[in-house]
Short mmCIF file of C-alpha atoms in Angstrom, two decimals:
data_model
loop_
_atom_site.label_atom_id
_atom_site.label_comp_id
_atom_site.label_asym_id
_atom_site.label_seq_id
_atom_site.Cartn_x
_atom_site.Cartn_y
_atom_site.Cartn_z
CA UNK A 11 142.71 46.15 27.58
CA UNK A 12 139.53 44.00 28.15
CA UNK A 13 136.98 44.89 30.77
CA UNK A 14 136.57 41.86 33.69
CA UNK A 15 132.54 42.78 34.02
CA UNK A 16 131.92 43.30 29.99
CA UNK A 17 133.27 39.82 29.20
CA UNK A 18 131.09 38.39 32.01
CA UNK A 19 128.04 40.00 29.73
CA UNK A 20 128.99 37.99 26.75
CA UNK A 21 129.70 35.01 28.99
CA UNK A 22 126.72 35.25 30.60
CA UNK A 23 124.26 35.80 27.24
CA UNK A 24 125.90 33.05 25.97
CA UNK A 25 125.36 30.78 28.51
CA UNK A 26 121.57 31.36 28.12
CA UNK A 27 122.24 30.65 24.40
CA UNK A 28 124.23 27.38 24.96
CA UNK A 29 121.66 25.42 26.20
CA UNK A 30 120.14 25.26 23.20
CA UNK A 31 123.50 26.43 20.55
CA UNK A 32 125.85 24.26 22.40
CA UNK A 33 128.55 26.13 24.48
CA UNK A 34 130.85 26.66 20.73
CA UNK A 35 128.06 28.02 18.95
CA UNK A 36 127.18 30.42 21.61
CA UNK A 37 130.79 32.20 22.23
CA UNK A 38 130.47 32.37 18.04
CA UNK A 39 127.02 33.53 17.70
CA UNK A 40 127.44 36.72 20.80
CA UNK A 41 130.62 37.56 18.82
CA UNK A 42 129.16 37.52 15.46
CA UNK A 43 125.83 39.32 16.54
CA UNK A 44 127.50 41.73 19.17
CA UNK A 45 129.45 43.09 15.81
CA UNK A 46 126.83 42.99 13.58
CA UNK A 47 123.90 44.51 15.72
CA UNK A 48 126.38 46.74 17.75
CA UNK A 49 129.38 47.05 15.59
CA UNK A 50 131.65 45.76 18.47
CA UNK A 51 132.82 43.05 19.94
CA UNK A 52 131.78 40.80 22.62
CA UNK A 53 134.72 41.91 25.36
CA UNK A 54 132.83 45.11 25.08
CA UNK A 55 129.40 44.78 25.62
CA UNK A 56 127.97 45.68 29.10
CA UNK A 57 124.48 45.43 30.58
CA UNK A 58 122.97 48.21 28.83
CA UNK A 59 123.73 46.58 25.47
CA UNK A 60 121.91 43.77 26.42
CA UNK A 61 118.41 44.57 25.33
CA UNK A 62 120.21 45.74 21.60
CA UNK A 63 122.20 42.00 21.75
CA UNK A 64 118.67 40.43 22.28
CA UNK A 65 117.58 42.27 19.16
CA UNK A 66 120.26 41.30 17.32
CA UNK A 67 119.87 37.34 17.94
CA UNK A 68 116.61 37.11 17.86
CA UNK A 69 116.21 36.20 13.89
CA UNK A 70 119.30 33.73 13.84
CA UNK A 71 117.00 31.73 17.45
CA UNK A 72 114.05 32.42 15.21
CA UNK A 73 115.21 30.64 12.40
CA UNK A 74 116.66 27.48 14.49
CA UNK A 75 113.96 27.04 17.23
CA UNK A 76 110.95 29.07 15.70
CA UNK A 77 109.59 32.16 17.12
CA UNK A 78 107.82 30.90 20.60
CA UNK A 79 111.25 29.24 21.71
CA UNK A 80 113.64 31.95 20.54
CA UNK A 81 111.23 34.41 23.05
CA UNK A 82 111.46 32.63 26.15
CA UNK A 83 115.52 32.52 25.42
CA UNK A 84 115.33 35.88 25.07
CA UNK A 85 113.48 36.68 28.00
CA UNK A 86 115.93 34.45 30.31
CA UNK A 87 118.62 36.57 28.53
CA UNK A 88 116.93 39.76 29.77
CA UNK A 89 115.65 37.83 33.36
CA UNK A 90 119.67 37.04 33.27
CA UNK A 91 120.79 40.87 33.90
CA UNK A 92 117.24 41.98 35.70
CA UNK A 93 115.92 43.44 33.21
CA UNK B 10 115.96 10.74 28.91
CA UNK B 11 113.50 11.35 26.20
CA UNK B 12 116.13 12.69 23.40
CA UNK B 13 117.69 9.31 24.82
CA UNK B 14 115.18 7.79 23.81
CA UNK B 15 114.39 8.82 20.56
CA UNK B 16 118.26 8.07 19.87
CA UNK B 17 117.41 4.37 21.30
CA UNK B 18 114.28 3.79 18.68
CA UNK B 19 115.68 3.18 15.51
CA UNK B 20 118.32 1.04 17.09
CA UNK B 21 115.86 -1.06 18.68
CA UNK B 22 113.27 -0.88 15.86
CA UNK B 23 116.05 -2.22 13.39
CA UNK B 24 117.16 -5.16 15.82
CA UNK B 25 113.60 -6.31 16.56
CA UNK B 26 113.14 -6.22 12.64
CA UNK B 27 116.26 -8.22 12.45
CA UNK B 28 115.28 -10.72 15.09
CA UNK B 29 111.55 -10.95 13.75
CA UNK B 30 113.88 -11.45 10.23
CA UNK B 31 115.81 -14.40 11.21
CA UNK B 32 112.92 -16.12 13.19
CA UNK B 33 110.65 -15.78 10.31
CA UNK B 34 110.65 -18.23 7.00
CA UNK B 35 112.81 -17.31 4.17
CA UNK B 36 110.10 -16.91 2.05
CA UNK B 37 108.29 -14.14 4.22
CA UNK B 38 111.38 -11.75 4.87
CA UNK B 39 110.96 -9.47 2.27
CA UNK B 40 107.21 -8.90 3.38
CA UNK B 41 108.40 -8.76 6.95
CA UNK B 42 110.47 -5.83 6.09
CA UNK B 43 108.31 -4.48 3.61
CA UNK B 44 105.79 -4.19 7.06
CA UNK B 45 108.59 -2.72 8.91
CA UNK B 46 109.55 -0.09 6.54
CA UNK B 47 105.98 0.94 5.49
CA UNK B 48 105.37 1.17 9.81
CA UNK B 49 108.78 3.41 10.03
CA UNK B 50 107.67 5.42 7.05
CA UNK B 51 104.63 6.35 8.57
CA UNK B 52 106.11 7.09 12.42
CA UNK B 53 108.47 9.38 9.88
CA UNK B 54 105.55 11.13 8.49
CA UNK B 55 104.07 11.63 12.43
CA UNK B 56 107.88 12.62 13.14
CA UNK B 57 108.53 14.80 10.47
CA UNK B 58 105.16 16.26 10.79
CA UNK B 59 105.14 17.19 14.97
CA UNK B 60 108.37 18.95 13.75
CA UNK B 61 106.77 21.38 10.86
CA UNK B 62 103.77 22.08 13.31
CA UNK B 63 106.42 23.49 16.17
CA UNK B 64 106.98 25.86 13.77
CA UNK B 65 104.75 28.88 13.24
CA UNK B 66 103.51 29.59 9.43
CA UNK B 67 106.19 31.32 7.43
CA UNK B 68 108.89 30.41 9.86
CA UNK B 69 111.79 29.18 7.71
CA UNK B 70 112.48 25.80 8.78
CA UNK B 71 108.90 24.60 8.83
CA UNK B 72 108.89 24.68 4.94
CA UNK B 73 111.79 22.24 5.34
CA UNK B 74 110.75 19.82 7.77
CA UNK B 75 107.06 19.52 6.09
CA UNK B 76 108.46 19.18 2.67
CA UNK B 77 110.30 16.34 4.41
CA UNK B 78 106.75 14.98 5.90
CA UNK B 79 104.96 15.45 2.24
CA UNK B 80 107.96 13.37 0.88
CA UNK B 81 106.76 10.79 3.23
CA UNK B 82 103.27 11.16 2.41
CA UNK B 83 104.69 10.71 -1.72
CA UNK B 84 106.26 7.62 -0.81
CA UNK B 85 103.15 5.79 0.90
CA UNK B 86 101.31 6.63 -1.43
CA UNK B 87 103.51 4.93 -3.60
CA UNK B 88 103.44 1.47 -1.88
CA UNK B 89 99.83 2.25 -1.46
CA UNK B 90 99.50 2.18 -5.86
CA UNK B 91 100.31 -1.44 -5.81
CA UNK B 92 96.50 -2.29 -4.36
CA UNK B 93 95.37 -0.35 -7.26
CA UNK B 94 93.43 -2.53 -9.90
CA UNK B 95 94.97 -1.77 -12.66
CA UNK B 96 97.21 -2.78 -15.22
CA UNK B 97 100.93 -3.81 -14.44
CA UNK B 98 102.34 -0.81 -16.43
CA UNK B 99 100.00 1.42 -15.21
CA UNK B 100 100.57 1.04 -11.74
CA UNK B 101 104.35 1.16 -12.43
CA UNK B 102 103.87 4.24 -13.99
CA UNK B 103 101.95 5.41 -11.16
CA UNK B 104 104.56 4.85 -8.73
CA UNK B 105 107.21 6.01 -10.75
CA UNK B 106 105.33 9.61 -10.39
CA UNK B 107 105.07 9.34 -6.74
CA UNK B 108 108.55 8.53 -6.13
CA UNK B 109 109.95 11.10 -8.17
CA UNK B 110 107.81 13.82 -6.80
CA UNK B 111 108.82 12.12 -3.47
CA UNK B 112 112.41 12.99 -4.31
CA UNK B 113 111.72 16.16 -5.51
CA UNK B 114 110.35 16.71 -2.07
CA UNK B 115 112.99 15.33 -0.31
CA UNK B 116 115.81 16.78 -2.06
CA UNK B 117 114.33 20.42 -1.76
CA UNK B 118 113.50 19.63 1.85
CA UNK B 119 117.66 18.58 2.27
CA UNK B 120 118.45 21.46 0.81
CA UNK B 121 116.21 23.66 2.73
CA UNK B 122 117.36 21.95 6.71
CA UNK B 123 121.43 22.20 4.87
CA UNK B 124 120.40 25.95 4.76
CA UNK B 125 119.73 26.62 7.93
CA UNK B 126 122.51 27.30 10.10
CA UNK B 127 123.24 29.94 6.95
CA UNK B 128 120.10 31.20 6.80
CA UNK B 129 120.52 31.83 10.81
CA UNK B 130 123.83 34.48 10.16
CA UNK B 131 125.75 31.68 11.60
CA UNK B 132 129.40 29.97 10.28
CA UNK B 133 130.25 26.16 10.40
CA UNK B 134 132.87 25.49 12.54
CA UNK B 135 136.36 24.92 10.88
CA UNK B 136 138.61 26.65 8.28
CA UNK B 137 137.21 27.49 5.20
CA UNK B 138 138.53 25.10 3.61
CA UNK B 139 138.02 22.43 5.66
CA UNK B 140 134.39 22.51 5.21
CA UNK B 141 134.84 22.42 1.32
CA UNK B 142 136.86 19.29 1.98
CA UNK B 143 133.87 18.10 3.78
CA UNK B 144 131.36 18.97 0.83
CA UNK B 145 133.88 17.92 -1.76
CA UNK B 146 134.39 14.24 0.31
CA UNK B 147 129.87 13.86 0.67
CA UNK B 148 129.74 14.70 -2.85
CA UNK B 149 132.26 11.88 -3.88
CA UNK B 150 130.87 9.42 -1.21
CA UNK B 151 127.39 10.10 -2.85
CA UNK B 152 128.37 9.91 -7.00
CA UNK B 153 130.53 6.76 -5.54
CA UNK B 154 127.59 5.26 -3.89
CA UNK B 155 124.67 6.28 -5.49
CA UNK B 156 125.93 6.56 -9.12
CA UNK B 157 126.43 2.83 -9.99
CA UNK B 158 122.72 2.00 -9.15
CA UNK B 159 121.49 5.29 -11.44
CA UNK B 160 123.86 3.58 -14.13
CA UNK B 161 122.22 0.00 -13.82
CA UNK B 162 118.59 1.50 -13.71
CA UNK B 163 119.01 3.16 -16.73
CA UNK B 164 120.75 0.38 -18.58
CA UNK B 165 117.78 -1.95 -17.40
CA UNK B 166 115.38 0.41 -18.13
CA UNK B 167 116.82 1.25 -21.67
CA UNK B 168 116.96 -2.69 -22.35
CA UNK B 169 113.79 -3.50 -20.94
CA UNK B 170 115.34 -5.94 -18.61
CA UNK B 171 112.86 -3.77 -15.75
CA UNK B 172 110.95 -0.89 -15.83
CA UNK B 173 112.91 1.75 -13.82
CA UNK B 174 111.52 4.77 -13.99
CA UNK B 175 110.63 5.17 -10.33
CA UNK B 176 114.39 4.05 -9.39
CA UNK B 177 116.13 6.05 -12.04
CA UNK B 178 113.65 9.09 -10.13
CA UNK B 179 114.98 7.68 -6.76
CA UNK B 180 118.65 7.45 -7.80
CA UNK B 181 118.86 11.18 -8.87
CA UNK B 182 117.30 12.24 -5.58
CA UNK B 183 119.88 10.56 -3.88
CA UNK B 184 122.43 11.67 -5.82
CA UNK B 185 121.25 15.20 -5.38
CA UNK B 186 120.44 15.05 -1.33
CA UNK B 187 123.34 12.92 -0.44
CA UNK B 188 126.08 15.61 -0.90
CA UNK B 189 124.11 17.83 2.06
CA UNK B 190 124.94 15.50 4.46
CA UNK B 191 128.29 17.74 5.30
CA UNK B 192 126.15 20.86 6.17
CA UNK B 193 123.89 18.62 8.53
CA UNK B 194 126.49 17.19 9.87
CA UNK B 195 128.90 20.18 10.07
CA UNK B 196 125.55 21.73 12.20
CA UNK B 197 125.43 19.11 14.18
CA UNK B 198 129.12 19.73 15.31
CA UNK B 199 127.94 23.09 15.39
CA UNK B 200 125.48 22.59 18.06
CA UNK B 201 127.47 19.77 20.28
CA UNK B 202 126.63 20.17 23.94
CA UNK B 203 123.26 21.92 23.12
CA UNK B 204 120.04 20.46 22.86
CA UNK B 205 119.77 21.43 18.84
CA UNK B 206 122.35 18.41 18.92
CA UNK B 207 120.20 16.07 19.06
CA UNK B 208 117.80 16.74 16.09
CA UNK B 209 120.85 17.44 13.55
CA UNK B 210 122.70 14.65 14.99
CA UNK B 211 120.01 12.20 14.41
CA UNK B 212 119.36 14.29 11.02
CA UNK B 213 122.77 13.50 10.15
CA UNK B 214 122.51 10.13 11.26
CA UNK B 215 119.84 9.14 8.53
CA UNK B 216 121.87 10.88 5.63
CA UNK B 217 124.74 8.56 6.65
CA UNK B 218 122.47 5.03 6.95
CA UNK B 219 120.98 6.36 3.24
CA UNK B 220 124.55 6.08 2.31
CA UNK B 221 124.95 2.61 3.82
CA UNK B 222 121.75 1.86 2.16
CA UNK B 223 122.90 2.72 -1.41
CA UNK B 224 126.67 0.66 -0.42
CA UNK B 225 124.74 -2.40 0.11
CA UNK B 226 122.54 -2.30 -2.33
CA UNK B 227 124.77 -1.41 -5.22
CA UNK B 228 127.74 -4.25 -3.75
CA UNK B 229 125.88 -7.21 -5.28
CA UNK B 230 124.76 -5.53 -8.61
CA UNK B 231 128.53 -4.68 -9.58
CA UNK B 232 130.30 -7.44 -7.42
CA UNK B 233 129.74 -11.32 -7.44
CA UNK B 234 128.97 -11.53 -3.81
CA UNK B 235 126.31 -13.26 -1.80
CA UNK B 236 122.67 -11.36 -2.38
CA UNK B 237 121.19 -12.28 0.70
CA UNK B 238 123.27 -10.86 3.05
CA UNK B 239 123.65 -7.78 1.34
CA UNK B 240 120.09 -7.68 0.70
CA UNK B 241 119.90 -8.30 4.44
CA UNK B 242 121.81 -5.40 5.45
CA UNK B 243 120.13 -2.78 2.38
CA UNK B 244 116.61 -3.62 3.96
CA UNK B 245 118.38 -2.99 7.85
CA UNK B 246 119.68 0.63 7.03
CA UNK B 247 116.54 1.38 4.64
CA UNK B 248 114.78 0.76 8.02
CA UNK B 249 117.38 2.73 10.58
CA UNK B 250 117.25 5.49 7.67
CA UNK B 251 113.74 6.47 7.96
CA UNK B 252 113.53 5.88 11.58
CA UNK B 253 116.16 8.05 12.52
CA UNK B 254 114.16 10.66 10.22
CA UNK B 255 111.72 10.47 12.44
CA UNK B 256 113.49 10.45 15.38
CA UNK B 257 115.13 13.60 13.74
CA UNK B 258 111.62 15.27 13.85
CA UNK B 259 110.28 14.22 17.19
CA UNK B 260 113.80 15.74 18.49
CA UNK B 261 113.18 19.19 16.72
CA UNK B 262 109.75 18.71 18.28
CA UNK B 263 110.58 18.41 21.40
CA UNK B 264 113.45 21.19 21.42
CA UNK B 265 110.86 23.70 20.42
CA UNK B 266 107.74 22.73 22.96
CA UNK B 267 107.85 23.78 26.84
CA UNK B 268 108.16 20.77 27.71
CA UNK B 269 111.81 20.11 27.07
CA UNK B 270 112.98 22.28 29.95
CA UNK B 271 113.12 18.73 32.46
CA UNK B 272 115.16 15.69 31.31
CA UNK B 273 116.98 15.10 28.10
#
């Protein structure tokens, strides 16, 4: 049974990540990275996994928008959940 | 409104062209779009360039973006070797180096950009095999297109009818970089809705008027059809080609810099 407030984490990292990933891309890339950098998937994740999720995408937004972009994204990811 | 625009400029480059074209004598449209495309290669090199240099050193797709400047560089420098004064052979030997190395350039350049959305840990959207269908039907599309012109430059060159060398060099490249239109296109239905569309879009874009490109130029050499028009329509998508190349790299430009926060 999926947790209402964990989905809303991967929903709301990957609307940070759609601006740039398109709205597709970003549902695929917080599944793929939530189970390779946490070993779970995305219905799981909660706020405290969010500074490991940022960790985990930040060589796939590295590699499409170079390393000054993919920082600010991550830092509205973090600004996203207050942290 | 700015990705709008850069969508908008080889459109409206290749229609002034085309108006300039059919205003100007016969005898001075070839030069007219010689001007053109020499004026779109070099906005491709600025293009291309901005691109690589939002990039830090190292960073993966900078090596692909100024490989694809340096290709541009290659190939004005090529035009450039017909001022030279020298010999006939000598300058079509000269050329025939820069065009190859251009290709070289621009094929490893392709294949780099192709790369990227794998190089990122991400998938292409659709099945499996789907997206070999894809790759199987841009590999076809570019033996089918580019293949006939490779066998004519060869034959000529072998005959002595022209000397080829730089086209047989140009052929292979295409034949080579064609096919990875389907990953730059499968990325740009990767990214749809995000602002990444817009560079891969336009990316893809140019693959596909290269494609056009090679259809109308090869139509006349293996069909008994009009030249001109054809001719016409080859120097048109050489034109929209390179200027969506460069649109391509003002795009990834503009996607990396602050400024891209306001207005698309």
């Amino acid at each position: 049974m999926s947790d209402p407030g964990a989905a809303t984490v991967a929903e709301r990292i990957g609307s940070q990540l759609a601006r740039y990933l398109g709205p597709h891309t970003a549902r695929v890339a917080v599944k793929t990275f939530a189970q390779r950098g946490l070993g779970r998937g995305p219905e799981t994740l909660t706020v405290a996994d969010v500074p490991a999720m940022s960790q985990a995408l930040r060589p796939m937004l590295r590699t499409l928008v170079g390393k000054q972009r993919a920082e600010v994204v991550l830092q509205q990811i973090l600004r996203e959940f207050g942290l | 409104m700015r990705y709008r625009a850069l969508v908008a400029f080889p459109i409206a480059f290749a229609l002034l062209t085309a108006i300039v074209v059919s205003f100007a004598p016969a005898a001075s449209h070839d030069l007219v779009f010689q001007i053109a495309i020499d004026a779109a290669k070099l906005f491709a090199l600025i293009g291309l360039s901005r691109a690589a240099l939002a990039f830090e050193p190292g960073e993966y797709l900078r090596r692909g973006w100024g490989l694809f400047a340096f290709c541009y560089v290659l190939l004005l420098a090529r035009d450039a070797a017909l001022f030279l004064p020298a010999a006939p052979l000598t300058i079509e030997i000269v050329r025939a180096v820069f065009v190859t190395l251009a290709n070289v350039c621009l094929v490893t350049a392709v294949w780099t950009l192709a790369r990227a959305w794998t190089v990122a840990g991400l998938e292409f959207p659709g099945t499996p095999a789907t997206r070999r269908a894809v790759v199987a039907a841009a590999i076809v599309a570019a033996v089918l297109l580019a293949g006939p012109e490779l066998y004519i430059d060869v034959r000529d060159t072998i005959t002595g009818k022209s000397p080829g060398y730089g086209s047989i060099g140009s052929d292979i490249g295409d034949i080579l970089a064609l096919p990875l239109i389907a990953p730059v296109a499968m990325t740009a239905l990767a990214v749809r809705g995000g602002l990444l569309r817009w560079t891969w879009m336009l990316l893809a874009s140019s693959f596909g008027a290269w494609l056009a490109f090679d259809l109308f130029t090869t139509l006349p050499e293996l069909f008994a059809v009009p030249l001109a028009p054809f001719q016409f329509l080859a120097a048109e998508f050489h034109l929209l080609a390179v200027s969506l190349a460069c649109a391509a790299g003002f795009a990834q430009g503009l996607t990396i810099s602050d400024e891209t926060d306001h207005g698309v």
